[in-house]
Amino acid sequence: QTTYTVEGTDANGCVSSTTITVRVSACPGFEELSQGSGNIRIYPNPSSGEFNISAEKDMDLQLYNELGQLVMNISLNANNKHVVNVKGLAKGLYFLKSEGVVYSKLVVEN
């Protein structure tokens, strides 16, 4: 939690201020697993919207945006050598999940 105060003075010398408190919390309800679970690798992370996602075994994953909307289904399997390239994601925070559990966060920066 952080509180910001802004004070301004107009051309006539009148002074006014306002205060706003910003609270940031991790997404409640998301349980994040340690890196050892499934050995999923995401690189580069953060990125400008293109990620490589790999694992050591077959996995079905879902990519969600910050609003909890499903963006993409991802299947890591022998056909794609357990590596998938995800391109064109808009700026923001994404969550890579499987069976309702968050494996990792992806950060898209511009």
Steps between C-alpha positions, in 0.01 A plus 500: 500500500632842405351846555569777251434870557503754219502872565454763234504878477307688232595828330320701773699334779214280621632174645312171511594140563350154479602162637444154358585161650596221262470143619661226293438137580598176335212333323310335783413139439804428283730245653841516335715190478875493541724479193554129560139411419493368147829674428330762284735756350384834361752717321559783463288629786425791503467540124353732239226246426679189373579209733635147470332257738654157553469201731653157545171315460161522327287776649184689417519859617271802492612861471282757681517879502475722810121497477491121523400462134632198313736629229637175363519124550851358468592135453858393563555155350737281298367648173631847588798363699341648814571858382241758392557858384234748611497822296313828490384536858390849604682684780404369843521211742401144406468178699595157370277241665436128493217329684414826677848556645726785386839378381647835411435864419588652164571872478458682168677835484532742211 
